[in-house]
Amino acid sequence: MKTFRFQYVLILFIIHLSQSYAYNILAVFPHLGKSHIDVFLPLMKGLTNKGHNVTIISNFPLSKPIPNYRDIDLGGTSQAFVDVIDMAQLDASNRIYKVLNTLFLSYMANMSCETGLSSKALQNFMKTKEKYDLMIIELFNSDCFLSLAHKIKAPIIGLSSCTPMPWTSERFANPTHTAYIPNNNMDYSDKMTFLERVENTVVTLFHQYHYEYFTLSRDEQIARKYLGRKASHVREFIKNSSILLTNTHFTLTLPRPLVPNVVEIGGIHIGKVRTLPKVRKYTNSYLKDQVGRLKTTPF
Ligand SMILES: *[C@@H]1O[C@H](CO)[C@@H](O)[C@H](O)[C@H]1NC(C)=O
Ligand SMILES: *[C@@H]1O[C@H](CO)[C@@H](O)[C@H](O)[C@H]1NC(C)=O
Ligand SMILES: *[C@@H]1O[C@H](CO)[C@@H](O)[C@H](O)[C@H]1NC(C)=O
């Protein structure tokens, strides 16, 4: 009888142990582009499959709810800007575009910060007393949502849906040496001519200074306006970010030195691999159709 009771207690203890490994995770995707959250949705769903609770603050709630996954919809999709962008129009070989892209991203950031932080959904969220073990946030064109760190008070994991922006690498002390690491707004490789290196350096410095002095200052202002003074120390929360996971892979996005807390996770969105069909006729109309689809990919 005694051994039976001991086994009973042991089983309860093991069940208790396995339960206490579940975390309450907050994930934040404030950017008004759907592709930026889509690439990390498999990761978020994977976390819920492992039993963690994931709360996602974004503009793109799931159409079908799944267990352990809660959406907080910032409602930004009603913004006229979240439309289909013709990627072919964004001609990356145009010099002016390369340099000014950061102003365009900054304009979009202002939009997502203003609409997101002022939204009813977010304001209601700020009033709850929920505790979180981890905050995951996309680091892209703005840091105004890092102000949530003041409420969450948990370790911060950054995500980058593209090659890290020039200002994102800096904060993790990840090298951005412009002699062989091209600015990700340019179409250069790691083998640049002297003049290309000069251009790469000037453009990267411009992007970094613009972000540091313009975008971050505005992020602080917007955070102060909607969440209060204590939440506005965005630069402090930046320093507290622990790790950056980037949607890159050296085979596609060039090899570059990475500090140990910047980790390439390119391909994380790929689900079950299917075998290619044996015969596929790449007719002209098929190819035309594919190109047509590419052109209407949402930004
Ligand atoms: C996850 O959410 C459920 C339902 O709200 C709750 O009962 C559970 O305690 C949560 N788990 C954690 C680890 O917070
Ligand atoms: C940012 O957005 C607000 C509200 O939509 C607007 O009033 C302001 O002019 C914008 N600022 C910039 C620099 O675009
Ligand atoms: C940064 O993280 C440390 C350790 O987790 C914490 O003590 C500190 O309050 C955080 N700073 C800010 C500004 O959140």
mmCIF file of C-alpha atoms and ligand atoms in Angstrom:
data_model
loop_
_atom_site.group_PDB
_atom_site.id
_atom_site.type_symbol
_atom_site.label_atom_id
_atom_site.label_comp_id
_atom_site.label_asym_id
_atom_site.label_seq_id
_atom_site.Cartn_x
_atom_site.Cartn_y
_atom_site.Cartn_z
ATOM 1 C CA MET A 1 0.000 0.000 0.000
ATOM 2 C CA LYS A 2 2.797 2.323 0.967
ATOM 3 C CA THR A 3 4.645 1.860 -2.356
ATOM 4 C CA PHE A 4 1.436 2.514 -4.204
ATOM 5 C CA ARG A 5 1.032 5.847 -2.451
ATOM 6 C CA PHE A 6 4.629 6.733 -3.161
ATOM 7 C CA GLN A 7 4.173 6.030 -6.868
ATOM 8 C CA TYR A 8 1.005 8.088 -6.861
ATOM 9 C CA VAL A 9 2.809 11.056 -5.332
ATOM 10 C CA LEU A 10 5.704 10.608 -7.756
ATOM 11 C CA ILE A 11 3.380 10.661 -10.764
ATOM 12 C CA LEU A 12 1.650 13.790 -9.486
ATOM 13 C CA PHE A 13 5.040 15.396 -8.954
ATOM 14 C CA ILE A 14 6.144 14.575 -12.510
ATOM 15 C CA ILE A 15 2.887 15.949 -13.944
ATOM 16 C CA HIS A 16 3.420 19.100 -11.908
ATOM 17 C CA LEU A 17 6.988 19.425 -13.213
ATOM 18 C CA SER A 18 5.939 19.068 -16.829
ATOM 19 C CA GLN A 19 3.221 21.686 -16.368
ATOM 20 C CA SER A 20 5.489 24.258 -14.849
ATOM 21 C CA TYR A 21 7.565 24.385 -18.043
ATOM 22 C CA ALA A 22 4.786 26.157 -19.929
ATOM 23 C CA TYR A 23 5.414 29.853 -20.409
ATOM 24 C CA ASN A 24 3.200 32.819 -20.943
ATOM 25 C CA ILE A 25 4.667 34.545 -23.981
ATOM 26 C CA LEU A 26 3.856 37.924 -25.493
ATOM 27 C CA ALA A 27 4.735 38.414 -29.166
ATOM 28 C CA VAL A 28 4.534 41.823 -30.815
ATOM 29 C CA PHE A 29 4.372 42.454 -34.584
ATOM 30 C CA PRO A 30 3.385 46.102 -34.991
ATOM 31 C CA HIS A 31 4.477 46.618 -38.616
ATOM 32 C CA LEU A 32 1.625 47.098 -41.097
ATOM 33 C CA GLY A 33 3.044 44.506 -43.525
ATOM 34 C CA LYS A 34 1.586 41.020 -43.352
ATOM 35 C CA SER A 35 4.693 39.212 -44.578
ATOM 36 C CA HIS A 36 6.544 40.344 -41.437
ATOM 37 C CA ILE A 37 4.286 38.286 -39.171
ATOM 38 C CA ASP A 38 3.522 35.461 -41.607
ATOM 39 C CA VAL A 39 7.095 34.211 -41.654
ATOM 40 C CA PHE A 40 7.074 33.800 -37.855
ATOM 41 C CA LEU A 41 3.551 32.359 -37.492
ATOM 42 C CA PRO A 42 4.847 28.769 -37.690
ATOM 43 C CA LEU A 43 7.183 29.586 -34.779
ATOM 44 C CA MET A 44 4.286 31.051 -32.771
ATOM 45 C CA LYS A 45 2.049 28.081 -33.553
ATOM 46 C CA GLY A 46 4.927 25.748 -32.670
ATOM 47 C CA LEU A 47 5.161 27.376 -29.239
ATOM 48 C CA THR A 48 1.431 26.854 -28.644
ATOM 49 C CA ASN A 49 1.781 23.205 -29.762
ATOM 50 C CA LYS A 50 4.403 22.785 -27.037
ATOM 51 C CA GLY A 51 1.864 23.965 -24.490
ATOM 52 C CA HIS A 52 2.951 27.583 -24.076
ATOM 53 C CA ASN A 53 0.411 30.384 -24.057
ATOM 54 C CA VAL A 54 1.113 32.908 -26.772
ATOM 55 C CA THR A 55 -0.543 36.317 -26.906
ATOM 56 C CA ILE A 56 0.080 38.119 -30.188
ATOM 57 C CA ILE A 57 -0.248 41.856 -30.608
ATOM 58 C CA SER A 58 -0.464 42.604 -34.324
ATOM 59 C CA ASN A 59 -2.625 43.956 -37.115
ATOM 60 C CA PHE A 60 -3.240 40.504 -38.554
ATOM 61 C CA PRO A 61 -5.310 38.204 -36.299
ATOM 62 C CA LEU A 62 -5.751 34.554 -37.274
ATOM 63 C CA SER A 63 -8.877 33.867 -39.289
ATOM 64 C CA LYS A 64 -9.413 30.593 -37.375
ATOM 65 C CA PRO A 65 -8.549 30.628 -33.659
ATOM 66 C CA ILE A 66 -6.247 27.876 -32.334
ATOM 67 C CA PRO A 67 -5.781 26.708 -28.714
ATOM 68 C CA ASN A 68 -3.310 28.616 -26.496
ATOM 69 C CA TYR A 69 -3.105 31.405 -29.095
ATOM 70 C CA ARG A 70 -4.720 34.753 -28.361
ATOM 71 C CA ASP A 71 -4.817 37.686 -30.766
ATOM 72 C CA ILE A 72 -4.852 41.303 -29.744
ATOM 73 C CA ASP A 73 -5.837 43.098 -32.932
ATOM 74 C CA LEU A 74 -4.455 46.611 -33.271
ATOM 75 C CA GLY A 75 -6.947 47.180 -36.090
ATOM 76 C CA GLY A 76 -4.390 48.720 -38.445
ATOM 77 C CA THR A 77 -5.583 46.812 -41.499
ATOM 78 C CA SER A 78 -8.247 49.449 -42.024
ATOM 79 C CA GLN A 79 -5.381 51.823 -42.842
ATOM 80 C CA ALA A 80 -5.404 52.575 -46.533
ATOM 81 C CA PHE A 81 -1.710 51.886 -46.588
ATOM 82 C CA VAL A 82 -2.028 48.163 -45.972
ATOM 83 C CA ASP A 83 -2.785 47.436 -49.541
ATOM 84 C CA VAL A 84 -1.147 45.310 -52.127
ATOM 85 C CA ILE A 85 2.137 46.895 -53.151
ATOM 86 C CA ASP A 86 3.528 46.208 -56.555
ATOM 87 C CA MET A 87 7.013 45.010 -55.652
ATOM 88 C CA ALA A 88 8.134 45.620 -59.215
ATOM 89 C CA GLN A 89 7.618 49.339 -58.560
ATOM 90 C CA LEU A 90 10.140 49.234 -55.718
ATOM 91 C CA ASP A 91 13.132 49.344 -57.964
ATOM 92 C CA ALA A 92 16.081 48.609 -55.700
ATOM 93 C CA SER A 93 18.568 49.513 -58.402
ATOM 94 C CA ASN A 94 17.466 53.138 -58.219
ATOM 95 C CA ARG A 95 20.016 55.084 -56.135
ATOM 96 C CA ILE A 96 17.533 57.599 -54.803
ATOM 97 C CA TYR A 97 15.231 54.822 -53.688
ATOM 98 C CA LYS A 98 18.034 53.096 -51.787
ATOM 99 C CA VAL A 99 18.812 56.167 -49.782
ATOM 100 C CA LEU A 100 15.248 57.314 -49.228
ATOM 101 C CA ASN A 101 13.814 53.919 -48.379
ATOM 102 C CA THR A 102 14.557 54.636 -44.750
ATOM 103 C CA LEU A 103 12.272 57.710 -44.880
ATOM 104 C CA PHE A 104 9.518 55.579 -46.348
ATOM 105 C CA LEU A 105 9.971 52.961 -43.599
ATOM 106 C CA SER A 106 9.965 55.724 -41.017
ATOM 107 C CA TYR A 107 6.701 57.074 -42.422
ATOM 108 C CA MET A 108 5.153 53.606 -42.102
ATOM 109 C CA ALA A 109 6.541 53.349 -38.561
ATOM 110 C CA ASN A 110 4.821 56.565 -37.540
ATOM 111 C CA MET A 111 1.589 55.113 -38.821
ATOM 112 C CA SER A 112 1.832 51.782 -36.991
ATOM 113 C CA CYS A 113 3.001 53.500 -33.770
ATOM 114 C CA GLU A 114 0.227 56.086 -33.770
ATOM 115 C CA THR A 115 -2.617 53.741 -34.683
ATOM 116 C CA GLY A 116 -1.299 50.789 -32.655
ATOM 117 C CA LEU A 117 -0.425 52.463 -29.367
ATOM 118 C CA SER A 118 -3.586 54.588 -29.388
ATOM 119 C CA SER A 119 -5.874 51.646 -30.256
ATOM 120 C CA LYS A 120 -8.531 50.560 -27.784
ATOM 121 C CA ALA A 121 -7.244 46.979 -27.896
ATOM 122 C CA LEU A 122 -3.778 48.020 -26.741
ATOM 123 C CA GLN A 123 -5.031 50.478 -24.159
ATOM 124 C CA ASN A 124 -7.223 47.713 -22.674
ATOM 125 C CA PHE A 125 -4.265 45.324 -22.701
ATOM 126 C CA MET A 126 -2.194 47.842 -20.734
ATOM 127 C CA LYS A 127 -4.852 47.840 -18.010
ATOM 128 C CA THR A 128 -4.711 44.058 -17.445
ATOM 129 C CA LYS A 129 -2.477 42.611 -14.757
ATOM 130 C CA GLU A 130 -1.294 39.610 -16.796
ATOM 131 C CA LYS A 131 2.217 38.325 -16.128
ATOM 132 C CA TYR A 132 4.499 37.271 -18.956
ATOM 133 C CA ASP A 133 7.683 35.202 -18.908
ATOM 134 C CA LEU A 134 9.001 36.405 -22.246
ATOM 135 C CA MET A 135 8.485 39.160 -24.780
ATOM 136 C CA ILE A 136 9.194 38.475 -28.455
ATOM 137 C CA ILE A 137 9.145 41.482 -30.778
ATOM 138 C CA GLU A 138 9.983 42.208 -34.378
ATOM 139 C CA LEU A 139 12.825 44.707 -34.648
ATOM 140 C CA PHE A 140 12.327 46.467 -37.952
ATOM 141 C CA ASN A 141 11.499 50.083 -38.701
ATOM 142 C CA SER A 142 10.519 51.322 -35.243
ATOM 143 C CA ASP A 143 10.949 50.642 -31.527
ATOM 144 C CA CYS A 144 7.875 52.396 -30.167
ATOM 145 C CA PHE A 145 6.354 49.045 -29.153
ATOM 146 C CA LEU A 146 9.436 48.180 -27.097
ATOM 147 C CA SER A 147 7.808 50.552 -24.601
ATOM 148 C CA LEU A 148 5.660 47.549 -23.620
ATOM 149 C CA ALA A 149 8.796 46.226 -21.905
ATOM 150 C CA HIS A 150 8.012 48.601 -19.054
ATOM 151 C CA LYS A 151 4.834 46.641 -18.317
ATOM 152 C CA ILE A 152 6.035 43.158 -19.250
ATOM 153 C CA LYS A 153 9.376 43.214 -17.358
ATOM 154 C CA ALA A 154 10.566 39.963 -18.948
ATOM 155 C CA PRO A 155 13.528 39.022 -21.144
ATOM 156 C CA ILE A 156 13.219 40.366 -24.695
ATOM 157 C CA ILE A 157 13.878 38.323 -27.837
ATOM 158 C CA GLY A 158 14.139 40.302 -31.077
ATOM 159 C CA LEU A 159 13.119 38.919 -34.453
ATOM 160 C CA SER A 160 14.140 40.196 -37.849
ATOM 161 C CA SER A 161 12.011 39.093 -40.789
ATOM 162 C CA CYS A 162 14.694 40.257 -43.242
ATOM 163 C CA THR A 163 18.437 40.774 -43.036
ATOM 164 C CA PRO A 164 18.923 42.883 -39.882
ATOM 165 C CA MET A 165 18.444 46.599 -40.519
ATOM 166 C CA PRO A 166 21.670 48.657 -40.209
ATOM 167 C CA TRP A 167 20.480 50.078 -36.856
ATOM 168 C CA THR A 168 19.407 46.671 -35.509
ATOM 169 C CA SER A 169 22.816 45.046 -35.936
ATOM 170 C CA GLU A 170 24.515 47.892 -34.091
ATOM 171 C CA ARG A 171 22.568 47.395 -30.879
ATOM 172 C CA PHE A 172 23.648 43.747 -30.600
ATOM 173 C CA ALA A 173 27.225 44.799 -31.328
ATOM 174 C CA ASN A 174 26.975 42.731 -34.486
ATOM 175 C CA PRO A 175 29.533 43.908 -37.055
ATOM 176 C CA THR A 176 28.201 46.130 -39.857
ATOM 177 C CA HIS A 177 31.553 46.785 -41.493
ATOM 178 C CA THR A 178 30.605 48.582 -44.681
ATOM 179 C CA ALA A 179 33.659 47.384 -46.614
ATOM 180 C CA TYR A 180 32.190 43.912 -47.044
ATOM 181 C CA ILE A 181 28.692 43.969 -45.490
ATOM 182 C CA PRO A 182 26.252 45.619 -47.888
ATOM 183 C CA ASN A 183 23.494 47.818 -46.545
ATOM 184 C CA ASN A 184 20.326 45.759 -46.951
ATOM 185 C CA ASN A 185 18.629 48.511 -48.958
ATOM 186 C CA MET A 186 21.282 48.176 -51.651
ATOM 187 C CA ASP A 187 21.720 45.430 -54.176
ATOM 188 C CA TYR A 188 25.458 44.988 -53.570
ATOM 189 C CA SER A 189 27.212 41.738 -52.724
ATOM 190 C CA ASP A 190 30.088 41.325 -50.277
ATOM 191 C CA LYS A 191 32.518 42.058 -53.128
ATOM 192 C CA MET A 192 32.237 45.781 -53.779
ATOM 193 C CA THR A 193 34.436 48.110 -55.775
ATOM 194 C CA PHE A 194 36.034 51.032 -53.961
ATOM 195 C CA LEU A 195 33.307 53.460 -55.056
ATOM 196 C CA GLU A 196 30.572 51.032 -54.072
ATOM 197 C CA ARG A 197 32.132 50.747 -50.620
ATOM 198 C CA VAL A 198 32.162 54.501 -50.289
ATOM 199 C CA GLU A 199 28.507 54.674 -51.278
ATOM 200 C CA ASN A 200 27.648 51.767 -48.960
ATOM 201 C CA THR A 201 29.354 53.563 -46.070
ATOM 202 C CA VAL A 202 27.691 56.921 -46.670
ATOM 203 C CA VAL A 203 24.211 55.418 -47.080
ATOM 204 C CA THR A 204 24.603 53.180 -44.016
ATOM 205 C CA LEU A 205 25.785 56.088 -41.867
ATOM 206 C CA PHE A 206 22.837 58.169 -43.086
ATOM 207 C CA HIS A 207 20.395 55.360 -42.225
ATOM 208 C CA GLN A 208 21.901 54.814 -38.802
ATOM 209 C CA TYR A 209 21.927 58.506 -37.881
ATOM 210 C CA HIS A 210 18.435 59.046 -39.219
ATOM 211 C CA TYR A 211 17.178 56.164 -37.114
ATOM 212 C CA GLU A 212 19.065 57.187 -33.990
ATOM 213 C CA TYR A 213 18.160 60.864 -34.020
ATOM 214 C CA PHE A 214 14.837 60.977 -35.820
ATOM 215 C CA THR A 215 12.950 57.666 -35.602
ATOM 216 C CA LEU A 216 13.958 56.767 -32.037
ATOM 217 C CA SER A 217 13.211 60.256 -30.723
ATOM 218 C CA ARG A 218 9.772 60.108 -32.289
ATOM 219 C CA ASP A 219 9.236 56.572 -30.888
ATOM 220 C CA GLU A 220 9.933 57.976 -27.429
ATOM 221 C CA GLN A 221 7.508 60.849 -27.960
ATOM 222 C CA ILE A 222 4.720 58.584 -29.182
ATOM 223 C CA ALA A 223 5.313 56.101 -26.327
ATOM 224 C CA ARG A 224 5.184 58.970 -23.807
ATOM 225 C CA LYS A 225 1.986 60.290 -25.375
ATOM 226 C CA TYR A 226 0.058 57.003 -25.158
ATOM 227 C CA LEU A 227 1.738 54.920 -22.431
ATOM 228 C CA GLY A 228 3.293 57.455 -20.104
ATOM 229 C CA ARG A 229 6.741 58.739 -19.255
ATOM 230 C CA LYS A 230 8.081 55.556 -17.653
ATOM 231 C CA ALA A 231 7.290 53.518 -20.761
ATOM 232 C CA SER A 232 9.102 55.978 -23.008
ATOM 233 C CA HIS A 233 12.674 54.909 -22.139
ATOM 234 C CA VAL A 234 12.861 53.002 -25.382
ATOM 235 C CA ARG A 235 16.648 53.305 -25.641
ATOM 236 C CA GLU A 236 17.004 51.524 -22.301
ATOM 237 C CA PHE A 237 14.739 48.680 -23.418
ATOM 238 C CA ILE A 238 16.806 48.361 -26.586
ATOM 239 C CA LYS A 239 19.902 47.758 -24.465
ATOM 240 C CA ASN A 240 18.005 45.051 -22.589
ATOM 241 C CA SER A 241 17.178 42.964 -25.678
ATOM 242 C CA SER A 242 18.867 39.599 -25.144
ATOM 243 C CA ILE A 243 19.021 37.884 -28.494
ATOM 244 C CA LEU A 244 18.144 38.453 -32.159
ATOM 245 C CA LEU A 245 16.768 35.693 -34.385
ATOM 246 C CA THR A 246 17.030 36.606 -38.058
ATOM 247 C CA ASN A 247 15.153 35.172 -41.011
ATOM 248 C CA THR A 248 18.355 34.802 -43.028
ATOM 249 C CA HIS A 249 20.667 32.060 -44.163
ATOM 250 C CA PHE A 250 24.226 32.599 -45.342
ATOM 251 C CA THR A 251 23.594 30.640 -48.536
ATOM 252 C CA LEU A 252 21.046 33.238 -49.657
ATOM 253 C CA THR A 253 21.817 36.409 -47.708
ATOM 254 C CA LEU A 254 25.641 36.375 -47.872
ATOM 255 C CA PRO A 255 27.995 35.105 -45.179
ATOM 256 C CA ARG A 256 28.793 37.660 -42.473
ATOM 257 C CA PRO A 257 30.206 37.548 -38.967
ATOM 258 C CA LEU A 258 27.588 37.140 -36.248
ATOM 259 C CA VAL A 259 28.005 37.630 -32.513
ATOM 260 C CA PRO A 260 26.724 34.620 -30.515
ATOM 261 C CA ASN A 261 23.365 36.240 -29.675
ATOM 262 C CA VAL A 262 22.474 36.906 -33.309
ATOM 263 C CA VAL A 263 21.239 33.606 -34.725
ATOM 264 C CA GLU A 264 20.180 32.800 -38.282
ATOM 265 C CA ILE A 265 16.911 30.870 -38.364
ATOM 266 C CA GLY A 266 16.121 31.150 -42.096
ATOM 267 C CA GLY A 267 13.711 28.414 -43.189
ATOM 268 C CA ILE A 268 11.908 28.258 -39.835
ATOM 269 C CA HIS A 269 8.606 28.876 -41.623
ATOM 270 C CA ILE A 270 8.981 25.822 -43.832
ATOM 271 C CA GLY A 271 6.559 23.093 -42.843
ATOM 272 C CA LYS A 272 6.398 19.524 -44.029
ATOM 273 C CA VAL A 273 8.541 19.143 -47.128
ATOM 274 C CA ARG A 274 6.704 17.699 -50.093
ATOM 275 C CA THR A 275 8.400 15.981 -52.982
ATOM 276 C CA LEU A 276 8.379 17.763 -56.332
ATOM 277 C CA PRO A 277 5.979 16.418 -58.919
ATOM 278 C CA LYS A 278 7.785 14.190 -61.448
ATOM 279 C CA VAL A 279 6.756 16.116 -64.551
ATOM 280 C CA ARG A 280 6.059 19.815 -64.581
ATOM 281 C CA LYS A 281 5.572 21.619 -67.825
ATOM 282 C CA TYR A 282 6.902 25.132 -67.447
ATOM 283 C CA THR A 283 4.832 26.535 -70.259
ATOM 284 C CA ASN A 284 4.949 30.236 -71.040
ATOM 285 C CA SER A 285 1.483 30.802 -69.637
ATOM 286 C CA TYR A 286 2.430 28.986 -66.398
ATOM 287 C CA LEU A 287 5.513 31.177 -65.949
ATOM 288 C CA LYS A 288 3.548 34.329 -66.793
ATOM 289 C CA ASP A 289 1.019 33.380 -64.152
ATOM 290 C CA GLN A 290 3.768 32.909 -61.543
ATOM 291 C CA VAL A 291 5.362 36.269 -62.336
ATOM 292 C CA GLY A 292 1.934 37.897 -62.191
ATOM 293 C CA ARG A 293 1.434 36.471 -58.709
ATOM 294 C CA LEU A 294 4.820 37.704 -57.512
ATOM 295 C CA LYS A 295 3.930 41.217 -58.555
ATOM 296 C CA THR A 296 0.916 41.294 -56.277
ATOM 297 C CA THR A 297 2.630 39.905 -53.176
ATOM 298 C CA PRO A 298 1.576 42.025 -50.189
ATOM 299 C CA PHE A 299 4.510 44.081 -48.856
HETATM 300 C C1 LIG B 1 -2.511 29.639 -20.289
HETATM 301 O O1 LIG B 1 -3.830 30.111 -20.447
HETATM 302 C C2 LIG B 1 -4.793 29.322 -19.778
HETATM 303 C C3 LIG B 1 -6.165 29.844 -20.160
HETATM 304 O O2 LIG B 1 -6.232 31.243 -20.062
HETATM 305 C C4 LIG B 1 -4.511 29.376 -18.276
HETATM 306 O O3 LIG B 1 -5.440 28.559 -17.579
HETATM 307 C C5 LIG B 1 -3.082 28.885 -18.015
HETATM 308 O O4 LIG B 1 -2.761 29.021 -16.650
HETATM 309 C C6 LIG B 1 -2.090 29.656 -18.831
HETATM 310 N N1 LIG B 1 -0.758 29.085 -18.692
HETATM 311 C C7 LIG B 1 0.307 29.822 -18.330
HETATM 312 C C8 LIG B 1 1.611 29.111 -18.333
HETATM 313 O O5 LIG B 1 0.204 30.979 -18.017
HETATM 314 C C1 LIG B 2 2.718 60.874 -37.646
HETATM 315 O O1 LIG B 2 1.346 60.526 -37.570
HETATM 316 C C2 LIG B 2 0.533 61.536 -36.968
HETATM 317 C C3 LIG B 2 -0.853 60.969 -36.793
HETATM 318 O O2 LIG B 2 -1.305 60.255 -37.894
HETATM 319 C C4 LIG B 2 0.569 62.785 -37.811
HETATM 320 O O3 LIG B 2 -0.197 63.800 -37.202
HETATM 321 C C5 LIG B 2 2.027 63.240 -37.944
HETATM 322 O O4 LIG B 2 2.094 64.360 -38.802
HETATM 323 C C6 LIG B 2 2.895 62.122 -38.482
HETATM 324 N N1 LIG B 2 4.279 62.553 -38.460
HETATM 325 C C7 LIG B 2 5.111 62.324 -39.457
HETATM 326 C C8 LIG B 2 6.488 62.828 -39.274
HETATM 327 O O5 LIG B 2 4.776 61.718 -40.440
HETATM 328 C C1 LIG B 3 16.882 45.539 -17.897
HETATM 329 O O1 LIG B 3 16.985 44.209 -17.445
HETATM 330 C C2 LIG B 3 17.408 44.076 -16.115
HETATM 331 C C3 LIG B 3 17.590 42.614 -15.817
HETATM 332 O O2 LIG B 3 16.520 41.857 -16.283
HETATM 333 C C4 LIG B 3 16.382 44.740 -15.199
HETATM 334 O O3 LIG B 3 16.836 44.679 -13.860
HETATM 335 C C5 LIG B 3 16.206 46.190 -15.599
HETATM 336 O O4 LIG B 3 15.176 46.793 -14.851
HETATM 337 C C6 LIG B 3 15.868 46.295 -17.081
HETATM 338 N N1 LIG B 3 15.888 47.685 -17.482
HETATM 339 C C7 LIG B 3 14.849 48.250 -18.047
HETATM 340 C C8 LIG B 3 15.016 49.674 -18.388
HETATM 341 O O5 LIG B 3 13.834 47.638 -18.292
#
